[in-house]
mmCIF file of C-alpha atoms and ligand atoms in Angstrom:
data_model
loop_
_atom_site.group_PDB
_atom_site.id
_atom_site.type_symbol
_atom_site.label_atom_id
_atom_site.label_comp_id
_atom_site.label_asym_id
_atom_site.label_seq_id
_atom_site.Cartn_x
_atom_site.Cartn_y
_atom_site.Cartn_z
ATOM 1 C CA UNK A 3 -52.690 41.791 -11.624
ATOM 2 C CA UNK A 4 -53.000 37.927 -10.858
ATOM 3 C CA UNK A 5 -51.050 37.143 -13.788
ATOM 4 C CA UNK A 6 -48.280 39.514 -12.914
ATOM 5 C CA UNK A 7 -47.718 38.312 -9.402
ATOM 6 C CA UNK A 8 -47.712 34.754 -11.235
ATOM 7 C CA UNK A 9 -45.119 35.817 -13.572
ATOM 8 C CA UNK A 10 -42.912 37.622 -11.096
ATOM 9 C CA UNK A 11 -42.789 34.529 -9.013
ATOM 10 C CA UNK A 12 -42.083 32.518 -11.949
ATOM 11 C CA UNK A 13 -39.314 34.492 -13.147
ATOM 12 C CA UNK A 14 -37.918 34.774 -9.540
ATOM 13 C CA UNK A 15 -38.016 30.891 -9.214
ATOM 14 C CA UNK A 16 -36.396 30.505 -12.699
ATOM 15 C CA UNK A 17 -33.757 32.922 -11.718
ATOM 16 C CA UNK A 18 -33.132 31.155 -8.439
ATOM 17 C CA UNK A 19 -33.133 27.898 -9.588
ATOM 18 C CA UNK A 20 -29.527 27.519 -10.476
ATOM 19 C CA UNK A 21 -28.687 28.407 -7.238
ATOM 20 C CA UNK A 22 -31.166 26.201 -5.405
ATOM 21 C CA UNK A 23 -31.077 23.220 -7.344
ATOM 22 C CA UNK A 24 -28.064 23.628 -9.118
ATOM 23 C CA UNK A 25 -25.619 23.031 -6.195
ATOM 24 C CA UNK A 26 -23.843 19.854 -6.772
ATOM 25 C CA UNK A 27 -22.802 18.187 -3.797
ATOM 26 C CA UNK A 28 -18.944 18.877 -3.526
ATOM 27 C CA UNK A 29 -17.184 15.547 -2.439
ATOM 28 C CA UNK A 30 -14.568 16.478 0.290
ATOM 29 C CA UNK A 31 -11.081 16.417 -1.209
ATOM 30 C CA UNK A 32 -9.687 13.035 -0.564
ATOM 31 C CA UNK A 33 -7.377 12.740 2.312
ATOM 32 C CA UNK A 34 -3.868 12.501 1.276
ATOM 33 C CA UNK A 35 -2.912 8.958 1.628
ATOM 34 C CA UNK A 36 -0.608 7.797 4.193
ATOM 35 C CA UNK A 37 1.222 4.569 5.176
ATOM 36 C CA UNK A 38 1.243 3.451 8.508
ATOM 37 C CA UNK A 39 4.357 1.798 10.054
ATOM 38 C CA UNK A 40 3.503 0.369 13.527
ATOM 39 C CA UNK A 41 3.688 -2.646 16.086
ATOM 40 C CA UNK A 42 7.046 -3.480 17.521
ATOM 41 C CA UNK A 43 8.983 -0.490 16.455
ATOM 42 C CA UNK A 44 10.771 2.121 18.387
ATOM 43 C CA UNK A 45 8.917 4.910 16.423
ATOM 44 C CA UNK A 46 5.628 4.241 15.034
ATOM 45 C CA UNK A 47 5.023 6.269 11.966
ATOM 46 C CA UNK A 48 2.331 7.937 9.453
ATOM 47 C CA UNK A 49 4.463 8.616 6.182
ATOM 48 C CA UNK A 50 3.167 10.554 3.521
ATOM 49 C CA UNK A 51 4.478 10.419 -0.006
ATOM 50 C CA UNK A 52 6.688 13.725 0.678
ATOM 51 C CA UNK A 53 8.162 11.767 3.606
ATOM 52 C CA UNK A 54 8.949 8.584 1.343
ATOM 53 C CA UNK A 55 10.219 10.682 -1.470
ATOM 54 C CA UNK A 56 13.253 11.201 0.824
ATOM 55 C CA UNK A 57 14.365 7.929 0.619
ATOM 56 C CA UNK A 58 16.792 6.616 -2.003
ATOM 57 C CA UNK A 59 14.873 5.466 -5.072
ATOM 58 C CA UNK A 60 15.054 1.740 -6.443
ATOM 59 C CA UNK A 61 14.262 0.613 -9.841
ATOM 60 C CA UNK A 62 13.462 -3.143 -10.500
ATOM 61 C CA UNK A 63 12.670 -5.032 -13.611
ATOM 62 C CA UNK A 64 9.807 -7.510 -12.877
ATOM 63 C CA UNK A 65 7.508 -9.874 -14.695
ATOM 64 C CA UNK A 66 3.931 -9.344 -14.059
ATOM 65 C CA UNK A 67 1.507 -12.168 -13.479
ATOM 66 C CA UNK A 68 1.067 -12.530 -17.081
ATOM 67 C CA UNK A 69 4.651 -12.594 -17.810
ATOM 68 C CA UNK A 70 4.671 -9.185 -19.038
ATOM 69 C CA UNK A 71 8.079 -7.159 -18.284
ATOM 70 C CA UNK A 72 7.174 -4.166 -16.142
ATOM 71 C CA UNK A 73 9.768 -1.598 -14.519
ATOM 72 C CA UNK A 74 8.902 -0.780 -10.904
ATOM 73 C CA UNK A 75 10.270 2.122 -9.084
ATOM 74 C CA UNK A 76 9.921 2.967 -5.415
ATOM 75 C CA UNK A 77 12.007 2.735 -2.111
ATOM 76 C CA UNK A 78 13.634 -0.444 -0.488
ATOM 77 C CA UNK A 79 10.935 -1.728 2.161
ATOM 78 C CA UNK A 80 13.782 -2.138 4.746
ATOM 79 C CA UNK A 81 14.670 1.714 4.114
ATOM 80 C CA UNK A 82 10.856 2.591 5.267
ATOM 81 C CA UNK A 83 11.163 0.152 8.234
ATOM 82 C CA UNK A 84 14.261 1.665 9.105
ATOM 83 C CA UNK A 85 12.676 5.222 9.335
ATOM 84 C CA UNK A 86 10.590 3.778 12.290
ATOM 85 C CA UNK A 87 13.690 2.068 14.036
ATOM 86 C CA UNK A 88 13.386 -1.274 12.595
ATOM 87 C CA UNK A 89 17.042 -2.763 13.065
ATOM 88 C CA UNK A 90 18.860 -4.590 10.189
ATOM 89 C CA UNK A 91 22.288 -6.087 9.549
ATOM 90 C CA UNK A 92 24.527 -6.821 12.656
ATOM 91 C CA UNK A 93 21.689 -6.067 14.897
ATOM 92 C CA UNK A 94 19.143 -8.419 13.220
ATOM 93 C CA UNK A 95 19.915 -11.301 15.327
ATOM 94 C CA UNK A 96 18.815 -13.170 18.677
ATOM 95 C CA UNK A 97 15.427 -12.266 19.562
ATOM 96 C CA UNK A 98 15.156 -9.842 16.685
ATOM 97 C CA UNK A 99 15.008 -12.913 14.367
ATOM 98 C CA UNK A 100 11.504 -13.690 15.670
ATOM 99 C CA UNK A 101 10.114 -10.246 14.250
ATOM 100 C CA UNK A 102 8.223 -10.486 11.170
ATOM 101 C CA UNK A 103 6.584 -7.848 9.182
ATOM 102 C CA UNK A 104 2.765 -7.996 8.149
ATOM 103 C CA UNK A 105 2.023 -5.950 5.125
ATOM 104 C CA UNK A 106 -2.076 -4.996 5.229
ATOM 105 C CA UNK A 107 -3.718 -3.626 1.897
ATOM 106 C CA UNK A 108 -6.888 -1.356 1.685
ATOM 107 C CA UNK A 109 -9.125 -4.669 0.596
ATOM 108 C CA UNK A 110 -7.809 -6.676 3.833
ATOM 109 C CA UNK A 111 -5.222 -8.693 1.844
ATOM 110 C CA UNK A 112 -2.150 -9.185 3.788
ATOM 111 C CA UNK A 113 1.358 -10.916 3.386
ATOM 112 C CA UNK A 114 4.070 -11.596 5.724
ATOM 113 C CA UNK A 115 7.844 -11.141 5.022
ATOM 114 C CA UNK A 116 10.713 -12.287 7.514
ATOM 115 C CA UNK A 117 12.907 -9.305 8.343
ATOM 116 C CA UNK A 118 15.733 -11.188 6.840
ATOM 117 C CA UNK A 119 14.014 -11.407 3.598
ATOM 118 C CA UNK A 120 14.340 -7.770 3.681
ATOM 119 C CA UNK A 121 17.809 -7.105 4.589
ATOM 120 C CA UNK A 122 20.578 -6.645 2.056
ATOM 121 C CA UNK A 123 23.008 -8.050 4.782
ATOM 122 C CA UNK A 124 21.187 -11.355 4.366
ATOM 123 C CA UNK A 125 20.079 -11.516 0.895
ATOM 124 C CA UNK A 126 20.405 -10.003 -2.706
ATOM 125 C CA UNK A 127 16.347 -10.008 -3.166
ATOM 126 C CA UNK A 128 15.403 -6.282 -3.200
ATOM 127 C CA UNK A 129 11.736 -5.891 -2.017
ATOM 128 C CA UNK A 130 10.539 -2.491 -2.738
ATOM 129 C CA UNK A 131 7.394 -0.305 -1.963
ATOM 130 C CA UNK A 132 6.779 0.565 -5.173
ATOM 131 C CA UNK A 133 4.885 3.942 -6.517
ATOM 132 C CA UNK A 134 5.678 3.846 -10.139
ATOM 133 C CA UNK A 135 5.106 1.617 -12.712
ATOM 134 C CA UNK A 136 6.690 1.979 -16.131
ATOM 135 C CA UNK A 137 7.574 5.364 -15.017
ATOM 136 C CA UNK A 138 3.921 6.120 -14.215
ATOM 137 C CA UNK A 139 2.489 6.713 -10.733
ATOM 138 C CA UNK A 140 0.583 3.675 -9.760
ATOM 139 C CA UNK A 141 -3.289 3.419 -10.526
ATOM 140 C CA UNK A 142 -5.734 3.757 -7.573
ATOM 141 C CA UNK A 143 -6.470 0.267 -7.799
ATOM 142 C CA UNK A 144 -2.638 -0.715 -7.430
ATOM 143 C CA UNK A 145 -1.302 2.074 -5.232
ATOM 144 C CA UNK A 146 -0.299 4.772 -3.842
ATOM 145 C CA UNK A 147 2.114 1.846 -2.594
ATOM 146 C CA UNK A 148 2.750 -1.773 -3.701
ATOM 147 C CA UNK A 149 5.048 -4.014 -2.308
ATOM 148 C CA UNK A 150 7.162 -5.586 -5.285
ATOM 149 C CA UNK A 151 9.405 -8.743 -4.676
ATOM 150 C CA UNK A 152 10.447 -8.692 -8.370
ATOM 151 C CA UNK A 153 12.699 -11.809 -8.022
ATOM 152 C CA UNK A 154 9.779 -14.110 -6.772
ATOM 153 C CA UNK A 155 8.580 -16.308 -9.247
ATOM 154 C CA UNK A 156 4.888 -15.778 -8.035
ATOM 155 C CA UNK A 157 3.297 -12.241 -7.428
ATOM 156 C CA UNK A 158 1.177 -13.172 -4.414
ATOM 157 C CA UNK A 159 3.358 -11.044 -2.172
ATOM 158 C CA UNK A 160 3.200 -7.997 -4.327
ATOM 159 C CA UNK A 161 0.563 -6.479 -1.908
ATOM 160 C CA UNK A 162 -1.555 -3.677 -3.999
ATOM 161 C CA UNK A 163 -2.493 -0.713 -1.964
ATOM 162 C CA UNK A 164 -0.537 -1.352 1.107
ATOM 163 C CA UNK A 165 -1.884 0.697 4.132
ATOM 164 C CA UNK A 166 -0.165 -0.466 7.059
ATOM 165 C CA UNK A 167 3.382 -2.145 7.734
ATOM 166 C CA UNK A 168 3.070 -3.868 11.067
ATOM 167 C CA UNK A 169 6.138 -5.442 12.842
ATOM 168 C CA UNK A 170 4.888 -8.363 14.917
ATOM 169 C CA UNK A 171 6.621 -11.054 17.181
ATOM 170 C CA UNK A 172 6.293 -14.650 16.401
HETATM 171 N N1 MTE B 487 -4.323 -5.915 -2.060
HETATM 172 C C1 MTE B 487 -3.957 -6.989 -2.834
HETATM 173 N N2 MTE B 487 -2.862 -6.985 -3.301
HETATM 174 C C2 MTE B 487 -2.728 -8.462 -4.077
HETATM 175 C C3 MTE B 487 -3.848 -9.456 -4.213
HETATM 176 C C4 MTE B 487 -5.020 -8.908 -3.622
HETATM 177 O O1 MTE B 487 -5.711 -9.959 -3.700
HETATM 178 N N3 MTE B 487 -5.239 -7.792 -2.923
HETATM 179 N N4 MTE B 487 -3.565 -10.434 -4.836
HETATM 180 C C5 MTE B 487 -2.207 -10.987 -4.898
HETATM 181 C C6 MTE B 487 -1.814 -12.086 -6.121
HETATM 182 S S1 MTE B 487 -2.595 -13.618 -5.498
HETATM 183 C C7 MTE B 487 -1.591 -11.669 -7.341
HETATM 184 S S2 MTE B 487 -1.020 -13.357 -8.203
HETATM 185 C C8 MTE B 487 -0.909 -10.794 -7.552
HETATM 186 C C9 MTE B 487 -1.692 -9.950 -8.957
HETATM 187 O O2 MTE B 487 -1.116 -8.898 -9.389
HETATM 188 P P1 MTE B 487 -1.733 -8.207 -10.786
HETATM 189 O O3 MTE B 487 -2.866 -7.657 -9.870
HETATM 190 O O4 MTE B 487 -0.794 -7.013 -10.687
HETATM 191 O O5 MTE B 487 -1.923 -8.947 -11.811
HETATM 192 O O6 MTE B 487 -1.565 -9.425 -6.789
HETATM 193 C C10 MTE B 487 -1.135 -9.768 -5.295
HETATM 194 N N5 MTE B 487 -1.435 -8.621 -4.559
HETATM 195 MO MO1 MO B 488 -1.976 -15.072 -7.183
#
């Protein structure tokens, strides 16, 4: 009798064990990543990949830190800023010329661009917010978005994992 009771308890525990102990903690699905555009802008924005996918695509050929040729693809950085109401071209004059962009990365790295550096009316240099490298989505360590200033001889302003674009006034 005692043995049967023990056997029953054992059986029940054995049957229930997977349910009790086997529950692997489900990590919550990662929040979809967004890019904040703010500071001295008319319309502060939180952009998703879907929002950015509506902008015209740009492809640039670049040389990475090791001199290897890479093709980056994304959208022109000025187009992203225009969505938030940043003005370029004829309107980038006078007091507006004291505005600059701070690009902040997830690891705390940051780099600054003066607005004329991003403006096709001022320069032929194209600075993009890349989301693809050689056709593939950027890795987690690099993306989802990275600034690529392909014509610059150093890659220091190619901010990986950009999370915030802020317009400030000098
Ligand atoms: N977020 C972030 N981006 C960054 C850096 C960094 O430390 N953090 N380093 C910069 C520097 S100094 C260089 S040379 C390049 C290196 O690019 P790579 O990682 O593709 O070789 O990334 C730039 N972008
Ligand atoms: Mo660097």
